[in-house]
Amino acid sequence: MTDSAIREISFSQAIYEAMALAMEADERVILMGEDIGVYGGAFQVTGDLVHRFGPERVIDTPISELGGAGVAVGAALTGMRPIFEFQFSDFATLAMEQIVNQAAKMRYMLGGEVSVPVIMRLPCGSGSGAAAQHSQSLEAWFAHVPGLKVIEPTTPYDAKGMLLAALEQNDPVLIFEHKLLYKMKGHVPEGHYTVPIGPSETRRQGKDVTIVATAIMVARALEAAVILEGENIDVEVIDLRTLRPMDTESIIASVKRTSRLLCVYEGVKTLGIGAEISAAIVESDAFGFLDAPVIRLGGQECPIPYSPGLERASVPQVDDIVRCARDLVRRKI
Amino acid sequence: MTDSAIREISFSQAIYEAMALAMEADERVILMGEDIGVYGGAFQVTGDLVHRFGPERVIDTPISELGGAGVAVGAALTGMRPIFEFQFSDFATLAMEQIVNQAAKMRYMLGGEVSVPVIMRLPCGSGSGAAAQHSQSLEAWFAHVPGLKVIEPTTPYDAKGMLLAALEQNDPVLIFEHKLLYKMKGHVPEGHYTVPIGPSETRRQGKDVTIVATAIMVARALEAAVILEGENIDVEVIDLRTLRPMDTESIIASVKRTSRLLCVYEGVKTLGIGAEISAAIVESDAFGFLDAPVIRLGGQECPIPYSPGLERASVPQVDDIVRCARDLVRRKI
Amino acid sequence: MDTISNEASNLNNNLSRMANVPEAYRYFTLDQLKGALKKMYLIRRFEEEAEDSYQRGLTYGTMHLSIGQEASAVGICMPLSNADYITSTHRGHGHCIAKGAEPGKMFAEFFGKETGYCRGRGGSMHIADVTTGNLGANGIVGGGIPIAVGAALSIKHQKKNAVAVCFFGDGANNEGSFHESLNMASIWKLPVVFVCENNQYGMSTSIERSTSVKNIADRAVSYSMPGITVDGNSFSDVASASVEAVARAKSGEGPTLIECLTYRTRGHSRSDRNRYRTKEEIDAWAARDPIPRFEGELLNFGILNETMIAEVREAAEREIQSALEFAKSSPDPDPLQVANFVYSS
Amino acid sequence: MDTISNEASNLNNNLSRMANVPEAYRYFTLDQLKGALKKMYLIRRFEEEAEDSYQRGLTYGTMHLSIGQEASAVGICMPLSNADYITSTHRGHGHCIAKGAEPGKMFAEFFGKETGYCRGRGGSMHIADVTTGNLGANGIVGGGIPIAVGAALSIKHQKKNAVAVCFFGDGANNEGSFHESLNMASIWKLPVVFVCENNQYGMSTSIERSTSVKNIADRAVSYSMPGITVDGNSFSDVASASVEAVARAKSGEGPTLIECLTYRTRGHSRSDRNRYRTKEEIDAWAARDPIPRFEGELLNFGILNETMIAEVREAAEREIQSALEFAKSSPDPDPLQVANFVYSS
Ligand SMILES: Cc1ncc(C[n+]2csc(CCOP(=O)(O)OP(=O)(O)O)c2C)c(N)n1
Ligand SMILES: Cc1ncc(C[n+]2csc(CCOP(=O)(O)OP(=O)(O)O)c2C)c(N)n1
Ligand SMILES: [Mg+2]
Ligand SMILES: [Mg+2]
């Protein structure tokens, strides 16, 4: 086993590495965002890149999300490959116009004559006590928009590989990065490799129930699976990874084996990503294989509160997953 | 039968009338928006209200959607009851920050100490050749956001009654108004009445299949029902009317009778409103009553194109509904 | 200045014998000036035909005519080549022709045909011609402003000798995107020229009622860039301002804000009932029509004679007619292809 | 001016015998000035305790300290009553105390307790006290600006003799919401005072690197309103500017933009590693600490003596200690109530 084969780095280092590799290989790759230079980014993801590549390629923008995102879109349209960092995905609310009306639609509106290879990175999720305006999981909005690709890696390995894959796309790609994952460590090869955008990944195989999860909920689902194993419940855990386009095929295949499906996600339950998973599976030929209703475990129907106890109660925790999965397995139609 | 009982006015006149009544009854009601004064609104909904109530209460804003919506939010927070018109719902992309981070969350973030009784009107939908940036149906985004109420009336009667009901709410209410409905005529009583926010309305009863539809799709579903009647397929059509909170109860009750559910909506299929309808019904005890998968007929996975033939092909038409409903009824699990 | 060729300096020599010749005429060749006149005719005639087909119910959707504003579009584009970018607006036919697009493909787009610039997907509000550097009309007021700044950022990174020109209206200058974009262009000293076509109204709302400053160009102070207000109906005034601003941008001195005072003699769009302007106001501006004014200057300064002008006008007319024919005989897009062109891969 | 009472004019008479007394001191009563000093102490001590509880791991989330900026918060709020509104920012503890909030309920909110101003739902970034007219801190940079304009619109409609004051930072002045809001406030002549607390940095980005104008107050030109830059660490300079702007707003003359030059001596937030400022710069500003400066003026002009100052300081300390106690002994919210308070009905 070489050093590289056992090397473990954090999720944020993995993203850093992907950006550094891309910038070394391709002059067109530039970074834009607030405080991504000397500050190193609000979550220290861009780190020292400004020192390695200079302030012309690691550009601190003013606090101007709409304009900043628009500049990135314009640059992408004219030959650059900008990676734009929102400090928190909540601030993308200021830039929806440029993301949705411009970046996502431009190729189509112009009959295929242009492409907009912009990448946007969006730290998301609760769990850090940052409250209602800094903790949202708004991925579902973007997954609703044709023209965008939306990914949400959950391991350092995927974070690097999917970002490098995004850089090979000619379309806008949004990367949601759950804040609680940044410090998570895992094996990451040195050098260039890609993890394709699209396919989900089965993180654990099981025969009693399929859990499809996103972001931090993948880790919680895996924890829950261990607990449920003790109760002789054999859980399959699928990490969705790409929200648009969605890999329904793998989920269908899994459900055909387990006959039960639980969707776990942090965004608000109503119209969150689980709504699409459920609807898509029910619409498919997996429907006939279901031994129980598809159940969704999503965020509460409220903003994310500040107080730690409330915050925990506002999104699914390991024991919620255990309870839901157990109920589902016991359930008869 | 009195004159009033048979009086027919258009959908846009119904909204006009509700606003006029509210402004007469309550000094706190003001209108804000672009070109809602002498121009009468892009869709001529505010009409002559500026002449009746003066420019202090019918306020033409500059072209500043974020700021304008924010001013309305601030005014609502401090005792006014603003009705803010977006010229096209597509431009709400510029104001998501104020709608979602501020209006929707303020009451919660402040522990219930304030309320934000702002109403926002959002003309939406395709069919007018206005292309990708003026034809979107983004309702699902807003229905995903706790703190907002989202309504989408489909008849002149409901348009007036639901707007007047919204004015009695102390929470932000978003009203999506499908452009193609503005000229539709129907019976509307004079004077004040309300149609409650929340309950759906069954527009046609049937026993073979339930269609839940929104906006212009309600009319198309009713047309399709007539055609299907000729094929001995008896269709129930539910007009959802309120997207958040969603009246799942009525849909469940209907599905328990018909055992089949088709969701028809104009927004992009993926994560459109039908995803929630499907998921919510499947999750309920209606699941056991389903004789076939829940099917969604939504907009294509593309922006709305300009050319008439393409535009028609991009969202469900009557014959698409007929075909889908027929297939669904014939389908065995 | 790349655009001052030998021929231009010859013309220049002749002109310099005359007093009061506007500076702009010294910058351009005779062919360039003829080209400018032709483009003004093409724009006017394109839009008249568009309006006509509208009134006859042959077209769909909405449309925004720039009749009366041709000098601004053509004047600004004078010093630009295909390597330079523009971003345009909902009122974009003029910019598109001024930048060099073919009226045939524009009509085709306008009629929703497969042969249109956007294969019928975009329509009037999204016509773009990337081959001539036009990044497209935009249905969102202010939507193109940061995109132009992004194009300028590309130019700078790619070390090109080019400029990005950003057209927008007086109404757009109250959008947040205006503020954010001009600020960034200034601090990064990007090669971009902001062109505010102040036609006095954003839809129905006059600049007095919408805008807290008398001259929009005065807002340049907030961005430490030069701001200049010109007579937008005077080809030569607009062209001079553009030549200067483009030179400034290309030499690395940063952005300029040009405000062109002009007027649209038609309504805002199809739905306009003209409740907010007086007939007197419209007539007064119609009397300042940029096309006769440009013709007058060309005649006065002996640059073109009546015959030459007639030739240019006829050439434009022929081009419009064959463009219309091309568009009308073109096929519609295939509805089965509706979801194509969303993604590159 | 409502705020000039008889007592104030007495103090005024005494002061007028002295040369060079800043104007501000003539506007306020002795009690008001003592109150101002006490608020500055309360703010400082509130934040020191907040910092301490943070460092000891007792609190959660993030927090933004305004240590060094107290004169701006307190000076601006001097002419305000509970009928006047303020909107605040992520760095809002100072504004909240200056407007009259109780430190106990603030600490409780900071600790996420049910007795906090927001019942523990909001935390540091959303503390609000509507009873004193504080519409709340805001986690979104620039988020409060249009909201303040909306509050001013309400005041105008309701014909109240009141004003809305909008605090925001130098960083926020590059947000589109700044531009859109100031434009609307100006064209509608609303009773609002815009207060830009220019502490030289938006997070790590210096004003030179982010902002295309030297003085933010110069941007007032774009909105045809007065723009004034004051020493934000001088209580009297800030208070004078506020008194004038508030009077202007209340008399129907419209908005004013006040820029307070100041500095936060702490980092931006918890995550700040201080890579963008020099120790020299921080020390130089610390030497201009607004609290000793205010004390110095009060002593110099014979308004308060050392004993009186000590009394005020001790009163503030007692209040902080009992506030802390209240907060610490308060109950946590009930997790089962997590989805309450979303809707009114
Ligand atoms: C963001 C946005 N808001 C509103 C509109 C509707 N609208 C289209 S054009 C227009 C007026 C624009 O005025 P101006 O910028 O002066 O350009 P002009 O039409 O005068 O050329 C408006 C309000 C829009 N398309 N986009
Ligand atoms: C819209 C938005 N963008 C970015 C942030 C992250 N952020 C929080 S405070 C801050 C700096 C704000 O600078 P300034 O306005 O000068 O206020 P200061 O922190 O200096 O008081 C940033 C970038 C945010 N909260 N909201
Ligand atoms: Mg205009
Ligand atoms: Mg600052």
Coordinates of N, CA and C in Angstrom, one line a residue, chain A residues 222-233 318-319 322 326:
Chain A
L222 N -26.2 5.8 8.2 CA -25.3 4.7 8.4 C -25.2 4.3 9.9
E223 N -25.2 5.4 10.7 CA -25.2 5.1 12.2 C -26.5 4.4 12.6
A224 N -27.6 4.8 12.0 CA -28.8 4.2 12.3 C -28.8 2.7 11.9
A225 N -28.2 2.5 10.8 CA -28.2 1.1 10.2 C -27.5 0.2 11.2
V226 N -26.4 0.7 11.8 CA -25.7 -0.1 12.8 C -26.6 -0.5 14.0
I227 N -27.3 0.5 14.4 CA -28.2 0.3 15.6 C -29.3 -0.7 15.2
L228 N -29.8 -0.6 14.0 CA -30.9 -1.4 13.5 C -30.4 -2.9 13.3
E229 N -29.1 -3.0 12.9 CA -28.5 -4.3 12.8 C -28.7 -5.1 14.0
G230 N -28.5 -4.4 15.1 CA -28.7 -5.0 16.5 C -30.1 -5.5 16.7
E231 N -31.1 -5.0 15.9 CA -32.4 -5.4 16.0 C -32.8 -6.3 14.9
N232 N -31.8 -6.8 14.2 CA -32.0 -7.7 13.1 C -32.7 -7.1 11.9
I233 N -32.5 -5.8 11.8 CA -33.1 -5.1 10.6 C -31.9 -4.7 9.7
V318 N -30.2 10.7 14.4 CA -30.0 9.2 14.3 C -31.2 8.5 14.8
D319 N -31.7 8.9 16.0 CA -32.7 8.1 16.6 C -34.1 8.2 15.9
V322 N -33.7 5.7 13.1 CA -33.9 4.4 13.7 C -35.4 4.1 13.8
R326 N -37.5 1.4 11.6 CA -38.1 0.3 12.4 C -39.6 0.2 12.1

